mmCIF file of C-alpha atoms in Angstrom:
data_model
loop_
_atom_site.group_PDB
_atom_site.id
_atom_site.type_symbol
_atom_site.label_atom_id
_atom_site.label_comp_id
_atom_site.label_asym_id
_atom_site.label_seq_id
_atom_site.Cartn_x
_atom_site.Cartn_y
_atom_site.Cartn_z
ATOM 1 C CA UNK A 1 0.000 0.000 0.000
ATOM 2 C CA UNK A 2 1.050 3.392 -0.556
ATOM 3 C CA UNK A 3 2.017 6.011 1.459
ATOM 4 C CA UNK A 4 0.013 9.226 0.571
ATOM 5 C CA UNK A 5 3.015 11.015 1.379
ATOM 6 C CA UNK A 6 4.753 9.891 -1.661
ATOM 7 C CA UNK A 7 1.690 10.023 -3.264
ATOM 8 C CA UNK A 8 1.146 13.776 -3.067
ATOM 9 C CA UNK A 9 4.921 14.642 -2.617
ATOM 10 C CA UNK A 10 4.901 16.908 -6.023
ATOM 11 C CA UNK A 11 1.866 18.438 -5.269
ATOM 12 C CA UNK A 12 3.328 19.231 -1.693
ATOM 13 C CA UNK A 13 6.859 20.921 -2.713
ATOM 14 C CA UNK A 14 4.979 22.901 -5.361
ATOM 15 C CA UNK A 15 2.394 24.443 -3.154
ATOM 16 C CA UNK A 16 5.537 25.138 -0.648
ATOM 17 C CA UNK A 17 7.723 26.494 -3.631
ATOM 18 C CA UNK A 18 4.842 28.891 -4.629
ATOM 19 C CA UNK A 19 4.235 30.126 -1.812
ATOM 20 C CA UNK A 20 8.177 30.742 -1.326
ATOM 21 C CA UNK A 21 9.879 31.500 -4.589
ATOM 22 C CA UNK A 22 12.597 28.826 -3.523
ATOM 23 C CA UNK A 23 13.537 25.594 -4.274
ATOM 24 C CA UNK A 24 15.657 25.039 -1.181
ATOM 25 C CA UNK A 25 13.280 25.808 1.181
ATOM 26 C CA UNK A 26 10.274 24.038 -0.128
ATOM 27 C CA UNK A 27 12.665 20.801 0.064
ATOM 28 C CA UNK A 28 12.700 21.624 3.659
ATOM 29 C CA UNK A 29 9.236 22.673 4.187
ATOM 30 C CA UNK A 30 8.517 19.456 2.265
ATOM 31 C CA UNK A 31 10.703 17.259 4.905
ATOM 32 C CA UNK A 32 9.555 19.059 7.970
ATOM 33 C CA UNK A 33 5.965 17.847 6.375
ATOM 34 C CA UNK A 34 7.337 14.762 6.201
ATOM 35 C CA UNK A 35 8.375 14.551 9.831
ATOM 36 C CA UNK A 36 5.177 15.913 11.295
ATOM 37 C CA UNK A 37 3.590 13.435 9.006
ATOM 38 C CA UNK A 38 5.063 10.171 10.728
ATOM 39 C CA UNK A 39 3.753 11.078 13.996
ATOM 40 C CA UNK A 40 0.428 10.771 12.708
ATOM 41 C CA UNK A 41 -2.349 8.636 13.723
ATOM 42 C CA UNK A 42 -3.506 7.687 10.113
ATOM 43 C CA UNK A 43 -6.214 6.320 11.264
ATOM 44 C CA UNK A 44 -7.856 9.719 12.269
ATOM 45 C CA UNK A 45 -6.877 11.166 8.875
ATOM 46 C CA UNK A 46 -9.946 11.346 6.676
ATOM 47 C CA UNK A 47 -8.696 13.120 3.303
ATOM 48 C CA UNK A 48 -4.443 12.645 3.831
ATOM 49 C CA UNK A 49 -4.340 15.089 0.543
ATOM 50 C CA UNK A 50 -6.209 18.101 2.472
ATOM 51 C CA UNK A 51 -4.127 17.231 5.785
ATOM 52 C CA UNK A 52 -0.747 16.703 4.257
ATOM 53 C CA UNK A 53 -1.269 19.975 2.045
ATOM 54 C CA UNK A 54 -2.653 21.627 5.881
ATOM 55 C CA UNK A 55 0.506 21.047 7.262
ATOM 56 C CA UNK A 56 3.015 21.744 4.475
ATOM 57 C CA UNK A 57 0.901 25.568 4.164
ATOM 58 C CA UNK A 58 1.183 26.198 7.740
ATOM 59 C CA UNK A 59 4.895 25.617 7.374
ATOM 60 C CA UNK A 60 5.241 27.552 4.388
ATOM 61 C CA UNK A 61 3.871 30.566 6.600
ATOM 62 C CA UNK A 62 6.213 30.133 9.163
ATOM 63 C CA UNK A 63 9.293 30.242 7.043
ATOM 64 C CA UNK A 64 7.696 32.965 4.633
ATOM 65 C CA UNK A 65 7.667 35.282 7.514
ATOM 66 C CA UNK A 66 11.177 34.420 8.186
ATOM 67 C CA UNK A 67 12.017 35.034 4.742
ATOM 68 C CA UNK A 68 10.181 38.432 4.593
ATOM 69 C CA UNK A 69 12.452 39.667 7.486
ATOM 70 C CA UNK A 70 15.922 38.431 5.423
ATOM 71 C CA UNK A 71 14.725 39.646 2.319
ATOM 72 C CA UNK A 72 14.602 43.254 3.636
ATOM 73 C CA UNK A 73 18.557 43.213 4.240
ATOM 74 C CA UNK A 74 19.273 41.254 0.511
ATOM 75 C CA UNK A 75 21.365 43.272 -1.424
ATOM 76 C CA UNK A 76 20.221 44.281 -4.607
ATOM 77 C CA UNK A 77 16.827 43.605 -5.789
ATOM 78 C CA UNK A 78 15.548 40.320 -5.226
ATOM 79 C CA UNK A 79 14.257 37.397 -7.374
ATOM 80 C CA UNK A 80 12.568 34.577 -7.136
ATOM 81 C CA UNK A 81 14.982 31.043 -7.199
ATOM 82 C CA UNK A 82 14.762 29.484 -10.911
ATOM 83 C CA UNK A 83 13.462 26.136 -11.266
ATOM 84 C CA UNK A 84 14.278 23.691 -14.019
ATOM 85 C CA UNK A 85 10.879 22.311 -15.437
ATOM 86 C CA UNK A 86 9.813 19.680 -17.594
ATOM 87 C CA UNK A 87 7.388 19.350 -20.367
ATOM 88 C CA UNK A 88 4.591 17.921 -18.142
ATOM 89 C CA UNK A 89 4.459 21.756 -16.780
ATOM 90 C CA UNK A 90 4.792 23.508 -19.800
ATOM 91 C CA UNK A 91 1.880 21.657 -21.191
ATOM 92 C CA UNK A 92 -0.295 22.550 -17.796
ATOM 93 C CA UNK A 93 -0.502 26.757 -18.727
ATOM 94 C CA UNK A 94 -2.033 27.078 -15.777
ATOM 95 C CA UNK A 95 0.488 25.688 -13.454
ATOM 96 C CA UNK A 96 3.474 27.323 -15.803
ATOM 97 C CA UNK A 97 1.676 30.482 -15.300
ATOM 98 C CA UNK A 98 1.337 30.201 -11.450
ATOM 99 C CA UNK A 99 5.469 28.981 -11.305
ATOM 100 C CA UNK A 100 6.514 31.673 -13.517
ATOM 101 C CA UNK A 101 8.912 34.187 -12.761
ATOM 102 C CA UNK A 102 6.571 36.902 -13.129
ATOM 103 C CA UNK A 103 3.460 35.575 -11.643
ATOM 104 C CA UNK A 104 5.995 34.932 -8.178
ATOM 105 C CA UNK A 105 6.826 37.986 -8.823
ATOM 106 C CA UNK A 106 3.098 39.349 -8.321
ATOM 107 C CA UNK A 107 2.534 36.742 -5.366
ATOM 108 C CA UNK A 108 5.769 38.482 -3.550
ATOM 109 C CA UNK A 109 3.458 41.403 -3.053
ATOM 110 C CA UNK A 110 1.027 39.722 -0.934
ATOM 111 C CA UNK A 111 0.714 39.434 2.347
ATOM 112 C CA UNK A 112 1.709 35.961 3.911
ATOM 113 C CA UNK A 113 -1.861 35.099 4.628
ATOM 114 C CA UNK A 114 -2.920 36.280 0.984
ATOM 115 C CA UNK A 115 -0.050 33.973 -0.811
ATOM 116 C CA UNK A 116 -1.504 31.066 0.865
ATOM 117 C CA UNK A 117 -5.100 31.819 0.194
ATOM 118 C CA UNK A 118 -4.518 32.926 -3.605
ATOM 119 C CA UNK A 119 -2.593 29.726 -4.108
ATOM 120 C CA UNK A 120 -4.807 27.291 -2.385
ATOM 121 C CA UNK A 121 -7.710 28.864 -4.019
ATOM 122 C CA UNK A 122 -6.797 29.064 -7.777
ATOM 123 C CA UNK A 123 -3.906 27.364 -8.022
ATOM 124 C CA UNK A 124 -4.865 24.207 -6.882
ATOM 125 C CA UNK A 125 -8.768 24.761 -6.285
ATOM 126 C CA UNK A 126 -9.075 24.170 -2.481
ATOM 127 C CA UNK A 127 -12.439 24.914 -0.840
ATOM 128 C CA UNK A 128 -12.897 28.199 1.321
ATOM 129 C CA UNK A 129 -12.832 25.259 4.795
ATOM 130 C CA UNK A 130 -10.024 23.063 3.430
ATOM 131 C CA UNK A 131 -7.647 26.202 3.517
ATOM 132 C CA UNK A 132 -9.396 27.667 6.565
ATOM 133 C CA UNK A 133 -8.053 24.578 8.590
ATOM 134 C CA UNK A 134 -4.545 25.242 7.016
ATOM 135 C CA UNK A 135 -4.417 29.052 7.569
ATOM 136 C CA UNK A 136 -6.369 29.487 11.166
ATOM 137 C CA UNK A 137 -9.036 31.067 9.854
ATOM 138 C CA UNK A 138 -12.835 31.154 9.569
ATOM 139 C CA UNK A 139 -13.865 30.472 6.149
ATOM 140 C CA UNK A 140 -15.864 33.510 5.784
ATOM 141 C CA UNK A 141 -12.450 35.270 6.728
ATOM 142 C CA UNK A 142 -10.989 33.397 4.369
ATOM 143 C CA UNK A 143 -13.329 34.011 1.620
ATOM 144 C CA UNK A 144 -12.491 38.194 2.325
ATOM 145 C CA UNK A 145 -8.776 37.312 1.843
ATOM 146 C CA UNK A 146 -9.380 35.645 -1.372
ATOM 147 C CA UNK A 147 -11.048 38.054 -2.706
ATOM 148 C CA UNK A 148 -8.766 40.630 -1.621
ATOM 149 C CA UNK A 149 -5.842 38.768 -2.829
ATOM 150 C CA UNK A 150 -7.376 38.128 -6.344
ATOM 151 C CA UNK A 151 -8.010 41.674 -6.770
ATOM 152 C CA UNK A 152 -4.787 42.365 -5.985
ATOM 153 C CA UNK A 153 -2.699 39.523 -8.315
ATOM 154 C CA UNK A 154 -5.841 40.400 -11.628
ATOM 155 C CA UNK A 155 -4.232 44.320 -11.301
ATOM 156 C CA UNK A 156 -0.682 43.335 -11.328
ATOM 157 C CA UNK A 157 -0.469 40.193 -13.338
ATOM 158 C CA UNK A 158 0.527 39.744 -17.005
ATOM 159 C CA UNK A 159 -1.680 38.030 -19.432
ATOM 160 C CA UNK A 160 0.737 34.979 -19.944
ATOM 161 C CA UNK A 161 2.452 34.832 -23.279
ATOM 162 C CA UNK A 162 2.571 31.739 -25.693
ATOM 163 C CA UNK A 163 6.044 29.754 -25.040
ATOM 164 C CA UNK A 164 5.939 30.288 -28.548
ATOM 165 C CA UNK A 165 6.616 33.301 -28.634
ATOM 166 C CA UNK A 166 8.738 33.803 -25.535
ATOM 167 C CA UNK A 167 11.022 31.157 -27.055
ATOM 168 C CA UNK A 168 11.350 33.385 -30.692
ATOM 169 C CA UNK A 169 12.566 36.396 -28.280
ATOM 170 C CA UNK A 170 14.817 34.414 -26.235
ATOM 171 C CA UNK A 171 16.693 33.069 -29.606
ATOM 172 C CA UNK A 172 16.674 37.197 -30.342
ATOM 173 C CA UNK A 173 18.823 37.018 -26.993
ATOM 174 C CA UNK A 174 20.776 33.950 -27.626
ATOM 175 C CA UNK A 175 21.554 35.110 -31.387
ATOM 176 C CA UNK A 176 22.614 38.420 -29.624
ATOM 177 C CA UNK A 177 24.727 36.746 -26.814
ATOM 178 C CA UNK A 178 26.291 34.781 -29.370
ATOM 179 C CA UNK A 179 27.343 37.011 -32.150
ATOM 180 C CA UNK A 180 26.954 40.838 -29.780
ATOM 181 C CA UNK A 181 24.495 42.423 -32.055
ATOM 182 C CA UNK A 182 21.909 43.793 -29.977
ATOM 183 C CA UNK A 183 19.875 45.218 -32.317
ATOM 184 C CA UNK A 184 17.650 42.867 -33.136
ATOM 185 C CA UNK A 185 16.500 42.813 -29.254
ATOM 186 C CA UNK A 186 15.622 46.574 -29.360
ATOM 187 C CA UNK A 187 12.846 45.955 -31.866
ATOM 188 C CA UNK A 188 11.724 43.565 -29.014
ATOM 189 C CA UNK A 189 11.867 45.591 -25.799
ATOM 190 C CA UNK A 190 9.540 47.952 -24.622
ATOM 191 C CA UNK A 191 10.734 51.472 -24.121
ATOM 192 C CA UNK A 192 10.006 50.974 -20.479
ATOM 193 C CA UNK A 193 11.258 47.527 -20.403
ATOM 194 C CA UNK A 194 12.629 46.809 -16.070
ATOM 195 C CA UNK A 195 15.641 44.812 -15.947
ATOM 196 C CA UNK A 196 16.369 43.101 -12.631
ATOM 197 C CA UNK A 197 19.379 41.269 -11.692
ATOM 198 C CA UNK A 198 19.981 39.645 -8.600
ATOM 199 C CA UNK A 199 23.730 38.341 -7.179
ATOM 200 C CA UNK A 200 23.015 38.364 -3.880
ATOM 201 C CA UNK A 201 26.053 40.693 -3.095
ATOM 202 C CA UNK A 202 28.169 36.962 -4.777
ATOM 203 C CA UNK A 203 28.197 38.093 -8.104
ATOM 204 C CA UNK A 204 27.957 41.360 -9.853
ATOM 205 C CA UNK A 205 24.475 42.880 -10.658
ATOM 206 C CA UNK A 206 22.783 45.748 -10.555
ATOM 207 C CA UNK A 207 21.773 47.198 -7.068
ATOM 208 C CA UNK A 208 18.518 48.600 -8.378
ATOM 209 C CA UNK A 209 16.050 47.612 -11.117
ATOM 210 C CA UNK A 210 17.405 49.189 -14.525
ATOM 211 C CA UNK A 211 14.334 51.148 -16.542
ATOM 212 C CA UNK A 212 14.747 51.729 -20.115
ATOM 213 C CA UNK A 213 15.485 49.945 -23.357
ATOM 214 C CA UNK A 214 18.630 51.487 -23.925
ATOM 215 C CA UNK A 215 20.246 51.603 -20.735
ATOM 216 C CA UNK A 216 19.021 47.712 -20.381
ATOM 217 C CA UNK A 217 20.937 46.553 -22.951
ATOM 218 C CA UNK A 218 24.161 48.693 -22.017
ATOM 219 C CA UNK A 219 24.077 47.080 -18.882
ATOM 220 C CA UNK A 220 23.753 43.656 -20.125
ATOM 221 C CA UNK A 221 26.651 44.366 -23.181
ATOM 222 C CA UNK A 222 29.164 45.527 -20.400
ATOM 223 C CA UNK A 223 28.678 42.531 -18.033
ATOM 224 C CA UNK A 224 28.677 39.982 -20.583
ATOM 225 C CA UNK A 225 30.908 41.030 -22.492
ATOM 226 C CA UNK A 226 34.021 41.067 -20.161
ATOM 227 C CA UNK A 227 34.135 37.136 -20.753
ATOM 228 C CA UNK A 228 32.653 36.002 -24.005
ATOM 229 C CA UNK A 229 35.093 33.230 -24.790
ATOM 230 C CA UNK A 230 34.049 31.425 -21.578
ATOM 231 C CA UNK A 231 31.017 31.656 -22.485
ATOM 232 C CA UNK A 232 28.073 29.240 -23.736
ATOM 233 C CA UNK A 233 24.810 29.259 -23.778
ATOM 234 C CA UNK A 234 21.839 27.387 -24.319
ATOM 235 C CA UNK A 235 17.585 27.256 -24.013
ATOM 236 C CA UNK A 236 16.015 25.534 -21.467
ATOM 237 C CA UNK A 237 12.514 25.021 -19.530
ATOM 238 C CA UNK A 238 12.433 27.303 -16.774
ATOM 239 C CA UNK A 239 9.635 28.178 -14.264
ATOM 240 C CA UNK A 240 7.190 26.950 -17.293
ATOM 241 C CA UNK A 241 8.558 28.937 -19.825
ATOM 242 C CA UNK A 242 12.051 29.173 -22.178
ATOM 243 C CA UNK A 243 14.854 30.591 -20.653
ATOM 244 C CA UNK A 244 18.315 31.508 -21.226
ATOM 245 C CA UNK A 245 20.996 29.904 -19.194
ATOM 246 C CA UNK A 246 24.529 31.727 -19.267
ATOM 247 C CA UNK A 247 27.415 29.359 -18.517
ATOM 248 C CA UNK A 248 31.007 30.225 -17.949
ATOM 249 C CA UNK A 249 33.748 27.990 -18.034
ATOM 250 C CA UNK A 250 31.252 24.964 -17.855
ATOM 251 C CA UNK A 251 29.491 26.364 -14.578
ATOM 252 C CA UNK A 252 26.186 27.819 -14.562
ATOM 253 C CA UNK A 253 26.191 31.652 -14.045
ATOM 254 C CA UNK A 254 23.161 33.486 -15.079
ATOM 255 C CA UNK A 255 19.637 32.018 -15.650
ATOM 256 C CA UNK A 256 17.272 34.187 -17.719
ATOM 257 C CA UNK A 257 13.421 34.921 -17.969
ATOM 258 C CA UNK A 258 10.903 37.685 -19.464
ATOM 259 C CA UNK A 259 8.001 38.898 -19.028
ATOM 260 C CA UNK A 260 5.979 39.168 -22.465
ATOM 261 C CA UNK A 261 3.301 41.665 -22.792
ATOM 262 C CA UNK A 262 1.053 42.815 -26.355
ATOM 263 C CA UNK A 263 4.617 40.782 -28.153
ATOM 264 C CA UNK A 264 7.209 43.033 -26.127
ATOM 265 C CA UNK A 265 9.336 42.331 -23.541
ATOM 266 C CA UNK A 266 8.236 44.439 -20.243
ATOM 267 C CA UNK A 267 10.407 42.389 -17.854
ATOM 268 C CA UNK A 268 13.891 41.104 -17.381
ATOM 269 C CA UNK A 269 15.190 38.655 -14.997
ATOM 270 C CA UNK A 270 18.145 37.989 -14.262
ATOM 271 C CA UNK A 271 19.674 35.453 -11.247
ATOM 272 C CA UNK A 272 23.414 35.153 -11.161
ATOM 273 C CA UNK A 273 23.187 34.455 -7.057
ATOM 274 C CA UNK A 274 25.376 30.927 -7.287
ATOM 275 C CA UNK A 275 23.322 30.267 -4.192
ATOM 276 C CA UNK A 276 20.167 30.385 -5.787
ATOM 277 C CA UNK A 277 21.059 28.345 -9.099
ATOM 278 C CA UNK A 278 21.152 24.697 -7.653
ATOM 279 C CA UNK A 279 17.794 23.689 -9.145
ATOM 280 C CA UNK A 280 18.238 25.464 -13.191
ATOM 281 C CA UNK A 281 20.446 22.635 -14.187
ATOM 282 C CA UNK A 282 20.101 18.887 -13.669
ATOM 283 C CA UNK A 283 16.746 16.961 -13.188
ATOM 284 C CA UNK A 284 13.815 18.719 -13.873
ATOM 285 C CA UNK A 285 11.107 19.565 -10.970
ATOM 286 C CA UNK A 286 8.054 17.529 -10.409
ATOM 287 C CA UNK A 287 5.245 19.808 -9.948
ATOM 288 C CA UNK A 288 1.623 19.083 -9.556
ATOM 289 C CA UNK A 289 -1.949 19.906 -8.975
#
């Protein structure tokens, strides 16, 4: 027989990684779940799915608030930690949409309490009591946040873009990476295109967001192109969507991602933090819903 553990073990690290834009700790929200799960009387359980996801949200909460408070002392801006995906997930839009770097992006401005509702709710389709039980709150309370929290993620999300066409601009980029003519990529960006660029004070980046077409792609020609002859590059399933991974001398150094919006690029992504690049490379994630 079984354990509904295993069972639901993809369903559980992708509720945890969505509701904290990081591989590394949803592994170890997903093993504290684990623990917590042994010690249970399964016996008493009626529906392990609802209780296992109960007790991997409420320690998703408790970390997320730790996370808030570390976050505020990050240096540079912070993104979320990319996550090699497979087919399976590109093929779900839904669930790409809800793991990609611009939808975490979005959930990053909620409240802890609001993360866990909007992704319980339409992520994975929870009723109003199931998630009351994992949050501590009435459902009727719950029901507010919900609402609150969609209103706020339906006036800040994109409308996702076809992979289709966020794979043609990322060749613009890997053409442009691999032969320096940027032009091409300006026809691409929108004048207000944001780039962001996170090192986590490891690896040089850009303290603040950088606004502007122009300035975008001067930062990105100066930084990449102190070392082009260590460089390769290739495309690869990221957070549900193409991406661009940077490697130099055979180790992994930047992982790329847009944001697509009316066929321009509004949003740039980049993660050269070595801390956060464990899960871009490898074996792909198994997500669920």
């Amino acid at each position: 027989m079984s354990d509904p553990f295993h069972d639901h073990r993809s369903l559980l690290f992708t509720v945890a990684y969505e509701m904290l834009s990081s591989a590394a700790d949803a592994e170890d929200v997903v093993q504290e779940t684990w623990l917590r799960w042994a010690d249970v009387d399964r016996s008493t359980v009626r529906d392990p799915r609802a209780y296992l996801v109960r007790i991997v949200t409420r320690q998703a909460l408790n970390r997320l608030r730790t996370l808030h408070r570390r976050r505020e002392t990050y240096v540079g801006p912070w993104l979320p930690e990319p996550l090699l995906t497979g087919p399976d997930v590109a093929d779900d839009v839904e669930l790409a949409d809800s793991v990609s770097t611009a939808m975490l992006m979005v959930l990053e401005t909620l409240s802890p309490t609001e993360r866990a509702v909007f992704v319980l709710r339409e992520v994975f389709g929870f009723e109003y009591a199931e998630i009351a039980a994992a949050v501590d709150k009435s459902p009727a309370a719950v029901r507010q946040v919900a609402s609150r929290a969609g209103r706020a993620v339906r006036s800040r999300r994109p409308e996702p873009a076809a992979n289709s066409q966020v794979e043609q601009v990322m060749r613009l980029f890997l053409d442009a990476a691999a032969g320096g003519d940027l032009q091409p990529l300006m026809e691409v960006l929108a004048p207000d295109v944001v780039l962001f660029s996170d090192g986590g004070g490891l690896k040089q980046a850009a303290l603040r967001p950088i606004h502007g077409a122009d300035k975008a792609l001067r930062w990105m020609a100066a930084v990449f192109g102190k070392y082009p002859d260590l460089m390769t590059y290739d495309l690869a399933m990221v957070n549900g969507q193409p991406a661009l991974r940077f490697f130099g001398d055979g180790v992994l150094d930047v992982v790329a991602t847009i944001r697509v919006e009316g066929g321009l690029v509004t949003a740039l992504y980049l993660v050269r933090n070595p801390e956060k690049l464990a899960h871009a490379h490898g074996d792909a994630a198994q997500l669920s819903r």
